Amino acid sequence: MPRPRVHTRPRPTAHRNPTRPSQPHQEFVMTTTIERTREKTLRQIRRILASHRDPSAFNDDELHRIATGLADAEARDRAFALIYPTELAKARALWDHVARRCTSTGYTPYTPPVHTLRAWTHWIAGDHRTARKAVHEALAFDPDYRLALLLSRAFDRPDAQKTVTDVVRRVLEVRDQHPEGRG
């Protein structure tokens, strides 16, 4: 008995971007979406830090977008490097408020980065008790969260603040100089 003929639809080929000829379209779209989300997150953080308004004046949607964007390690690292002494009070208020509004309901992928950023700002400001508590909260949600582990170890070294800041900024400079190494 002859087998019935099966009609198959041709498979679509992966579309290629001329600027990235070896990368399939779907991966390129995902990469650009991540990059756009990262830039939106950082733009929002910069806007809040530059604003004359208190961070608590920003609505929950804006704060949740920031917290969600921090699940991306590069966005988190860039936010970490954005904290300068001139904006320290505003940064502390921002991360305290984001932690209060966005992580109080339990574990989410952005809980450790928010608490780690909160710890960093308090540590720079000299509030070591709150910094240790924030790192403890980050590690309680994810005991293997590397940036929180690094900070918890650094708290015991007197020269570590400058070292940690320098390392983060150097890593970001290398990433900017060699964008093909991202990912």
PDB file of C-alpha atoms in Angstrom:
ATOM      1  CA  MET A   1       0.000   0.000   0.000  1.00  0.00           C
ATOM      2  CA  PRO A   2       1.468   3.374  -0.949  1.00  0.00           C
ATOM      3  CA  ARG A   3       2.235   5.812   1.855  1.00  0.00           C
ATOM      4  CA  PRO A   4       0.194   8.994   1.901  1.00  0.00           C
ATOM      5  CA  ARG A   5       2.066  12.019   0.770  1.00  0.00           C
ATOM      6  CA  VAL A   6       2.858  14.419   3.590  1.00  0.00           C
ATOM      7  CA  HIS A   7       3.055  18.053   2.678  1.00  0.00           C
ATOM      8  CA  THR A   8       5.519  19.969   4.751  1.00  0.00           C
ATOM      9  CA  ARG A   9       5.839  23.675   4.901  1.00  0.00           C
ATOM     10  CA  PRO A  10       9.274  25.015   4.173  1.00  0.00           C
ATOM     11  CA  ARG A  11      11.110  26.040   7.294  1.00  0.00           C
ATOM     12  CA  PRO A  12      11.799  29.717   7.540  1.00  0.00           C
ATOM     13  CA  THR A  13      15.454  30.535   7.488  1.00  0.00           C
ATOM     14  CA  ALA A  14      16.917  32.604  10.254  1.00  0.00           C
ATOM     15  CA  HIS A  15      17.028  36.229   9.254  1.00  0.00           C
ATOM     16  CA  ARG A  16      20.375  37.807   9.567  1.00  0.00           C
ATOM     17  CA  ASN A  17      21.286  41.316  10.480  1.00  0.00           C
ATOM     18  CA  PRO A  18      23.896  42.746   8.106  1.00  0.00           C
ATOM     19  CA  THR A  19      25.873  44.156  11.036  1.00  0.00           C
ATOM     20  CA  ARG A  20      26.017  40.739  12.691  1.00  0.00           C
ATOM     21  CA  PRO A  21      26.030  38.246   9.849  1.00  0.00           C
ATOM     22  CA  SER A  22      26.803  35.200  11.976  1.00  0.00           C
ATOM     23  CA  GLN A  23      24.069  35.792  14.547  1.00  0.00           C
ATOM     24  CA  PRO A  24      20.525  34.436  14.008  1.00  0.00           C
ATOM     25  CA  HIS A  25      17.726  37.001  14.017  1.00  0.00           C
ATOM     26  CA  GLN A  26      16.058  35.729  17.179  1.00  0.00           C
ATOM     27  CA  GLU A  27      19.268  35.958  19.171  1.00  0.00           C
ATOM     28  CA  PHE A  28      19.910  39.456  17.803  1.00  0.00           C
ATOM     29  CA  VAL A  29      16.403  40.575  18.794  1.00  0.00           C
ATOM     30  CA  MET A  30      16.894  39.152  22.279  1.00  0.00           C
ATOM     31  CA  THR A  31      20.274  40.871  22.605  1.00  0.00           C
ATOM     32  CA  THR A  32      18.932  44.246  21.511  1.00  0.00           C
ATOM     33  CA  THR A  33      15.929  43.877  23.828  1.00  0.00           C
ATOM     34  CA  ILE A  34      18.234  43.189  26.769  1.00  0.00           C
ATOM     35  CA  GLU A  35      20.415  46.150  25.816  1.00  0.00           C
ATOM     36  CA  ARG A  36      17.371  48.435  25.508  1.00  0.00           C
ATOM     37  CA  THR A  37      16.036  47.263  28.875  1.00  0.00           C
ATOM     38  CA  ARG A  38      19.455  47.804  30.420  1.00  0.00           C
ATOM     39  CA  GLU A  39      19.656  51.346  29.029  1.00  0.00           C
ATOM     40  CA  LYS A  40      16.106  52.167  30.180  1.00  0.00           C
ATOM     41  CA  THR A  41      16.935  50.912  33.664  1.00  0.00           C
ATOM     42  CA  LEU A  42      20.110  52.977  33.886  1.00  0.00           C
ATOM     43  CA  ARG A  43      18.418  56.044  32.393  1.00  0.00           C
ATOM     44  CA  GLN A  44      15.686  55.767  35.029  1.00  0.00           C
ATOM     45  CA  ILE A  45      18.245  55.421  37.843  1.00  0.00           C
ATOM     46  CA  ARG A  46      20.192  58.442  36.563  1.00  0.00           C
ATOM     47  CA  ARG A  47      16.957  60.452  36.288  1.00  0.00           C
ATOM     48  CA  ILE A  48      15.989  59.671  39.879  1.00  0.00           C
ATOM     49  CA  LEU A  49      19.476  60.421  41.191  1.00  0.00           C
ATOM     50  CA  ALA A  50      19.546  63.739  39.307  1.00  0.00           C
ATOM     51  CA  SER A  51      16.015  64.687  40.331  1.00  0.00           C
ATOM     52  CA  HIS A  52      15.242  67.120  43.103  1.00  0.00           C
ATOM     53  CA  ARG A  53      12.366  64.878  44.180  1.00  0.00           C
ATOM     54  CA  ASP A  54      12.638  62.307  46.921  1.00  0.00           C
ATOM     55  CA  PRO A  55      12.813  58.730  45.536  1.00  0.00           C
ATOM     56  CA  SER A  56       9.653  57.877  47.464  1.00  0.00           C
ATOM     57  CA  ALA A  57       7.808  60.341  45.207  1.00  0.00           C
ATOM     58  CA  PHE A  58       8.289  58.047  42.213  1.00  0.00           C
ATOM     59  CA  ASN A  59       5.505  55.599  41.496  1.00  0.00           C
ATOM     60  CA  ASP A  60       5.744  51.866  42.079  1.00  0.00           C
ATOM     61  CA  ASP A  61       5.776  51.051  38.356  1.00  0.00           C
ATOM     62  CA  GLU A  62       8.950  53.083  37.865  1.00  0.00           C
ATOM     63  CA  LEU A  63      10.589  51.448  40.868  1.00  0.00           C
ATOM     64  CA  HIS A  64       9.569  47.948  39.761  1.00  0.00           C
ATOM     65  CA  ARG A  65      11.011  48.585  36.287  1.00  0.00           C
ATOM     66  CA  ILE A  66      14.304  49.531  37.922  1.00  0.00           C
ATOM     67  CA  ALA A  67      14.283  46.491  40.195  1.00  0.00           C
ATOM     68  CA  THR A  68      13.402  44.171  37.314  1.00  0.00           C
ATOM     69  CA  GLY A  69      16.146  45.648  35.154  1.00  0.00           C
ATOM     70  CA  LEU A  70      18.696  44.859  37.849  1.00  0.00           C
ATOM     71  CA  ALA A  71      18.230  41.130  37.225  1.00  0.00           C
ATOM     72  CA  ASP A  72      20.647  41.782  34.352  1.00  0.00           C
ATOM     73  CA  ALA A  73      24.131  41.592  35.890  1.00  0.00           C
ATOM     74  CA  GLU A  74      25.566  44.285  33.640  1.00  0.00           C
ATOM     75  CA  ALA A  75      22.771  46.723  34.530  1.00  0.00           C
ATOM     76  CA  ARG A  76      23.369  45.954  38.199  1.00  0.00           C
ATOM     77  CA  ASP A  77      27.117  46.508  37.835  1.00  0.00           C
ATOM     78  CA  ARG A  78      26.567  49.791  36.030  1.00  0.00           C
ATOM     79  CA  ALA A  79      24.112  50.904  38.725  1.00  0.00           C
ATOM     80  CA  PHE A  80      26.730  49.923  41.295  1.00  0.00           C
ATOM     81  CA  ALA A  81      29.302  52.118  39.525  1.00  0.00           C
ATOM     82  CA  LEU A  82      26.859  55.060  39.264  1.00  0.00           C
ATOM     83  CA  ILE A  83      26.919  55.692  43.000  1.00  0.00           C
ATOM     84  CA  TYR A  84      29.186  58.654  43.574  1.00  0.00           C
ATOM     85  CA  PRO A  85      29.701  60.510  46.862  1.00  0.00           C
ATOM     86  CA  THR A  86      27.831  63.566  45.532  1.00  0.00           C
ATOM     87  CA  GLU A  87      24.658  61.478  45.071  1.00  0.00           C
ATOM     88  CA  LEU A  88      25.113  59.226  48.065  1.00  0.00           C
ATOM     89  CA  ALA A  89      22.165  60.485  50.117  1.00  0.00           C
ATOM     90  CA  LYS A  90      19.835  60.225  47.125  1.00  0.00           C
ATOM     91  CA  ALA A  91      21.202  56.750  46.231  1.00  0.00           C
ATOM     92  CA  ARG A  92      20.660  55.507  49.787  1.00  0.00           C
ATOM     93  CA  ALA A  93      17.106  56.802  49.750  1.00  0.00           C
ATOM     94  CA  LEU A  94      16.503  55.243  46.324  1.00  0.00           C
ATOM     95  CA  TRP A  95      17.743  51.754  47.210  1.00  0.00           C
ATOM     96  CA  ASP A  96      16.038  51.808  50.616  1.00  0.00           C
ATOM     97  CA  HIS A  97      12.763  52.739  48.948  1.00  0.00           C
ATOM     98  CA  VAL A  98      13.140  50.213  46.101  1.00  0.00           C
ATOM     99  CA  ALA A  99      13.896  47.474  48.655  1.00  0.00           C
ATOM    100  CA  ARG A 100      10.894  48.451  50.761  1.00  0.00           C
ATOM    101  CA  ARG A 101       8.481  48.664  47.806  1.00  0.00           C
ATOM    102  CA  CYS A 102       9.743  45.866  45.550  1.00  0.00           C
ATOM    103  CA  THR A 103      11.242  43.111  47.682  1.00  0.00           C
ATOM    104  CA  SER A 104       9.077  43.005  50.777  1.00  0.00           C
ATOM    105  CA  THR A 105       6.745  40.355  49.339  1.00  0.00           C
ATOM    106  CA  GLY A 106       9.368  37.634  49.101  1.00  0.00           C
ATOM    107  CA  TYR A 107      11.976  36.287  46.724  1.00  0.00           C
ATOM    108  CA  THR A 108      12.158  37.552  43.182  1.00  0.00           C
ATOM    109  CA  PRO A 109      15.140  37.509  40.809  1.00  0.00           C
ATOM    110  CA  TYR A 110      15.805  41.158  41.623  1.00  0.00           C
ATOM    111  CA  THR A 111      15.795  40.844  45.404  1.00  0.00           C
ATOM    112  CA  PRO A 112      19.549  40.138  45.782  1.00  0.00           C
ATOM    113  CA  PRO A 113      20.701  42.972  43.467  1.00  0.00           C
ATOM    114  CA  VAL A 114      18.474  45.535  45.163  1.00  0.00           C
ATOM    115  CA  HIS A 115      19.666  44.585  48.642  1.00  0.00           C
ATOM    116  CA  THR A 116      23.280  44.444  47.484  1.00  0.00           C
ATOM    117  CA  LEU A 117      23.058  47.965  46.035  1.00  0.00           C
ATOM    118  CA  ARG A 118      21.393  49.061  49.242  1.00  0.00           C
ATOM    119  CA  ALA A 119      24.260  47.533  51.241  1.00  0.00           C
ATOM    120  CA  TRP A 120      26.855  49.241  49.083  1.00  0.00           C
ATOM    121  CA  THR A 121      25.352  52.720  49.507  1.00  0.00           C
ATOM    122  CA  HIS A 122      25.070  52.336  53.264  1.00  0.00           C
ATOM    123  CA  TRP A 123      28.614  51.003  53.519  1.00  0.00           C
ATOM    124  CA  ILE A 124      30.034  53.942  51.559  1.00  0.00           C
ATOM    125  CA  ALA A 125      28.086  56.305  53.837  1.00  0.00           C
ATOM    126  CA  GLY A 126      29.595  54.670  56.925  1.00  0.00           C
ATOM    127  CA  ASP A 127      26.392  52.971  58.091  1.00  0.00           C
ATOM    128  CA  HIS A 128      27.997  49.558  58.485  1.00  0.00           C
ATOM    129  CA  ARG A 129      25.182  48.076  60.543  1.00  0.00           C
ATOM    130  CA  THR A 130      22.547  48.683  57.843  1.00  0.00           C
ATOM    131  CA  ALA A 131      25.031  47.584  55.153  1.00  0.00           C
ATOM    132  CA  ARG A 132      25.604  44.237  56.882  1.00  0.00           C
ATOM    133  CA  LYS A 133      21.872  43.759  57.359  1.00  0.00           C
ATOM    134  CA  ALA A 134      21.205  44.459  53.652  1.00  0.00           C
ATOM    135  CA  VAL A 135      23.918  42.004  52.530  1.00  0.00           C
ATOM    136  CA  HIS A 136      22.487  39.432  54.923  1.00  0.00           C
ATOM    137  CA  GLU A 137      19.041  39.941  53.324  1.00  0.00           C
ATOM    138  CA  ALA A 138      20.517  39.507  49.823  1.00  0.00           C
ATOM    139  CA  LEU A 139      22.302  36.315  50.853  1.00  0.00           C
ATOM    140  CA  ALA A 140      19.209  35.005  52.636  1.00  0.00           C
ATOM    141  CA  PHE A 141      17.428  35.050  49.273  1.00  0.00           C
ATOM    142  CA  ASP A 142      20.401  33.721  47.297  1.00  0.00           C
ATOM    143  CA  PRO A 143      23.333  32.341  49.333  1.00  0.00           C
ATOM    144  CA  ASP A 144      25.473  32.141  46.182  1.00  0.00           C
ATOM    145  CA  TYR A 145      24.926  35.714  44.975  1.00  0.00           C
ATOM    146  CA  ARG A 146      28.522  36.627  44.153  1.00  0.00           C
ATOM    147  CA  LEU A 147      28.386  40.407  44.518  1.00  0.00           C
ATOM    148  CA  ALA A 148      26.782  40.113  47.958  1.00  0.00           C
ATOM    149  CA  LEU A 149      29.407  37.523  48.954  1.00  0.00           C
ATOM    150  CA  LEU A 150      32.151  39.863  47.765  1.00  0.00           C
ATOM    151  CA  LEU A 151      30.728  42.732  49.807  1.00  0.00           C
ATOM    152  CA  SER A 152      30.262  40.623  52.922  1.00  0.00           C
ATOM    153  CA  ARG A 153      33.929  39.640  52.750  1.00  0.00           C
ATOM    154  CA  ALA A 154      34.999  43.190  51.947  1.00  0.00           C
ATOM    155  CA  PHE A 155      33.252  44.600  55.022  1.00  0.00           C
ATOM    156  CA  ASP A 156      36.023  43.183  57.181  1.00  0.00           C
ATOM    157  CA  ARG A 157      38.824  44.905  55.250  1.00  0.00           C
ATOM    158  CA  PRO A 158      39.462  48.592  55.938  1.00  0.00           C
ATOM    159  CA  ASP A 159      40.749  49.400  52.421  1.00  0.00           C
ATOM    160  CA  ALA A 160      38.100  47.434  50.550  1.00  0.00           C
ATOM    161  CA  GLN A 161      35.691  50.271  49.614  1.00  0.00           C
ATOM    162  CA  LYS A 162      38.093  51.866  47.184  1.00  0.00           C
ATOM    163  CA  THR A 163      39.250  48.482  45.890  1.00  0.00           C
ATOM    164  CA  VAL A 164      35.720  47.255  45.188  1.00  0.00           C
ATOM    165  CA  THR A 165      34.795  50.525  43.456  1.00  0.00           C
ATOM    166  CA  ASP A 166      37.948  50.410  41.330  1.00  0.00           C
ATOM    167  CA  VAL A 167      37.362  46.785  40.346  1.00  0.00           C
ATOM    168  CA  VAL A 168      33.760  47.442  39.291  1.00  0.00           C
ATOM    169  CA  ARG A 169      34.745  50.482  37.236  1.00  0.00           C
ATOM    170  CA  ARG A 170      37.627  48.594  35.576  1.00  0.00           C
ATOM    171  CA  VAL A 171      35.355  45.690  34.671  1.00  0.00           C
ATOM    172  CA  LEU A 172      32.911  48.112  33.080  1.00  0.00           C
ATOM    173  CA  GLU A 173      35.698  49.866  31.165  1.00  0.00           C
ATOM    174  CA  VAL A 174      36.901  46.527  29.783  1.00  0.00           C
ATOM    175  CA  ARG A 175      33.346  45.623  28.772  1.00  0.00           C
ATOM    176  CA  ASP A 176      33.005  48.950  26.973  1.00  0.00           C
ATOM    177  CA  GLN A 177      36.320  48.484  25.147  1.00  0.00           C
ATOM    178  CA  HIS A 178      35.520  44.892  24.122  1.00  0.00           C
ATOM    179  CA  PRO A 179      31.755  44.739  23.488  1.00  0.00           C
ATOM    180  CA  GLU A 180      32.022  41.333  21.788  1.00  0.00           C
ATOM    181  CA  GLY A 181      32.894  39.848  25.198  1.00  0.00           C
ATOM    182  CA  ARG A 182      29.486  40.771  26.603  1.00  0.00           C
ATOM    183  CA  GLY A 183      26.787  38.339  27.099  1.00  0.00           C
TER     184      GLY A 183
END
